[in-house]
XYZ file of C-alpha atoms in Angstrom:
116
model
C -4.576 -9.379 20.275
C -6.263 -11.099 17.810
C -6.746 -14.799 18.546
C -7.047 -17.908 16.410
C -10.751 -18.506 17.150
C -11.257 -14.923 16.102
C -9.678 -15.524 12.495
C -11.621 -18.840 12.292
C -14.818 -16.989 12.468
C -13.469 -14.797 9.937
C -15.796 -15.691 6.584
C -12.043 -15.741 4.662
C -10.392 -18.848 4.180
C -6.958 -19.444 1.933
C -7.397 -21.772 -0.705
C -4.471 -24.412 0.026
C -3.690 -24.552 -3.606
C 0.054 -23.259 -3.011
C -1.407 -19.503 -5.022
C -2.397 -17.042 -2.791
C -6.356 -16.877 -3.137
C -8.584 -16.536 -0.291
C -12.091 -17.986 -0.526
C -14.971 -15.720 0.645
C -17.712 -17.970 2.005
C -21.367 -17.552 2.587
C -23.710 -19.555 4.413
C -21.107 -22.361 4.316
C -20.448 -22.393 0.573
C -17.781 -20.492 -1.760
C -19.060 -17.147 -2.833
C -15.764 -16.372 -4.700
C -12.460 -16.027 -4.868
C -9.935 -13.188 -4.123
C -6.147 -12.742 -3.867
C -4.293 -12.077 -0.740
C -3.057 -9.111 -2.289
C -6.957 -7.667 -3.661
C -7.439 -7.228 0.786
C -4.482 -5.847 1.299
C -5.374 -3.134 -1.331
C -8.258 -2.666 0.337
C -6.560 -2.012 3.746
C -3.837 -0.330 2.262
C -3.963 1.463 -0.885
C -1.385 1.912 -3.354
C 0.006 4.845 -2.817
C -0.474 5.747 0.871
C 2.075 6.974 3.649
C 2.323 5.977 6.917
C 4.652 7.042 9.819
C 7.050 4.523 10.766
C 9.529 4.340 13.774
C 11.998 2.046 12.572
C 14.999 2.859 10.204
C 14.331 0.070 7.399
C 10.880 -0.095 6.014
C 8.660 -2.930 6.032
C 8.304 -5.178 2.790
C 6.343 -3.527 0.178
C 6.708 -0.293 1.667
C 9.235 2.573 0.296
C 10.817 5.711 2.113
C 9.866 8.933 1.250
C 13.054 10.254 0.507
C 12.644 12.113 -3.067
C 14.701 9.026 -4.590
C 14.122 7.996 -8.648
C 12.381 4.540 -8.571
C 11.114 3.103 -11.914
C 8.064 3.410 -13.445
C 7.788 -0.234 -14.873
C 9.228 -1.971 -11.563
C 6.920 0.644 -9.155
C 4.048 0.972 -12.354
C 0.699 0.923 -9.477
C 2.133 3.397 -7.458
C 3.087 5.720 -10.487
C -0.379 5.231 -11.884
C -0.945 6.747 -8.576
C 0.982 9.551 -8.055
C 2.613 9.620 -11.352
C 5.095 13.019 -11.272
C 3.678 14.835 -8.893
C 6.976 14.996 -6.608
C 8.726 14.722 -9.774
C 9.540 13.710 -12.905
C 12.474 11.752 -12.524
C 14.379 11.074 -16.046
C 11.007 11.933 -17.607
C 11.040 8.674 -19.549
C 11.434 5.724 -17.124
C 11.174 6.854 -13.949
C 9.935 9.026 -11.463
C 10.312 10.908 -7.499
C 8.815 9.317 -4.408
C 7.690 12.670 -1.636
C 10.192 13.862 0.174
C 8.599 13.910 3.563
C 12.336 14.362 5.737
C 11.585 17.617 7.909
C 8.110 17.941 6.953
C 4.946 17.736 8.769
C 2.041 16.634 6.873
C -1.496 17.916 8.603
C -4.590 17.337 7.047
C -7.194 20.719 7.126
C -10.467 19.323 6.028
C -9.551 17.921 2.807
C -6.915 20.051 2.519
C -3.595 18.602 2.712
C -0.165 20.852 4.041
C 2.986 19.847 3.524
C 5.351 22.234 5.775
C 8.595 22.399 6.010
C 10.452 22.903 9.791
């Protein structure tokens, strides 16, 4: 578990300016500013699956069901995947993976998606 002394002696402070920038600080002075959302793209890129036990996904986080999204409302992850699961309408949206009954394995690079 991470404690609060741990995060404390993180070098990342939030900048209590009611936006969500985080100062990075070195040697005890501001080094610069990044957004909340800059680490978490970091952590988790755009565009990356993870398993997940429940039934409802977590906030900012979509199913893989093969469903039309748009590409304006959902524009970094189609700049990621763009159609490559499909095109959708082919003018304003597109397909999220369809991972249901699939196992994904990884092969040195080399990523299967089969179907059981």
């Amino acid at each position: 578990m991470i404690s609060d002394a741990m995060i404390n002696d993180l070098p990342l402070k939030f900048v209590p300016d009611g936006t969500d920038k985080i100062e990075i600080q070195e040697n005890n002075s501001v080094s610069k500013h990044i957004t909340f959302q800059s680490v978490i793209d970091l952590i988790i890129p755009v565009g990356m699956t993870s398993i997940f036990a429940g039934s409802i996904p977590p906030p900012g986080w979509l199913l893989c069901d093969n469903r039309e999204i748009s590409r304006d409302e959902y524009s970094r992850l189609f700049a990621v995947i763009g159609t490559r699961f499909g095109e959708g309408d082919k003018n304003a949206t597109f397909n999220l993976p369809k991972l249901a009954n699939y196992l994904v394995k990884n092969l040195g690079g080399m990523i299967l998606i089969i179907k059981y």
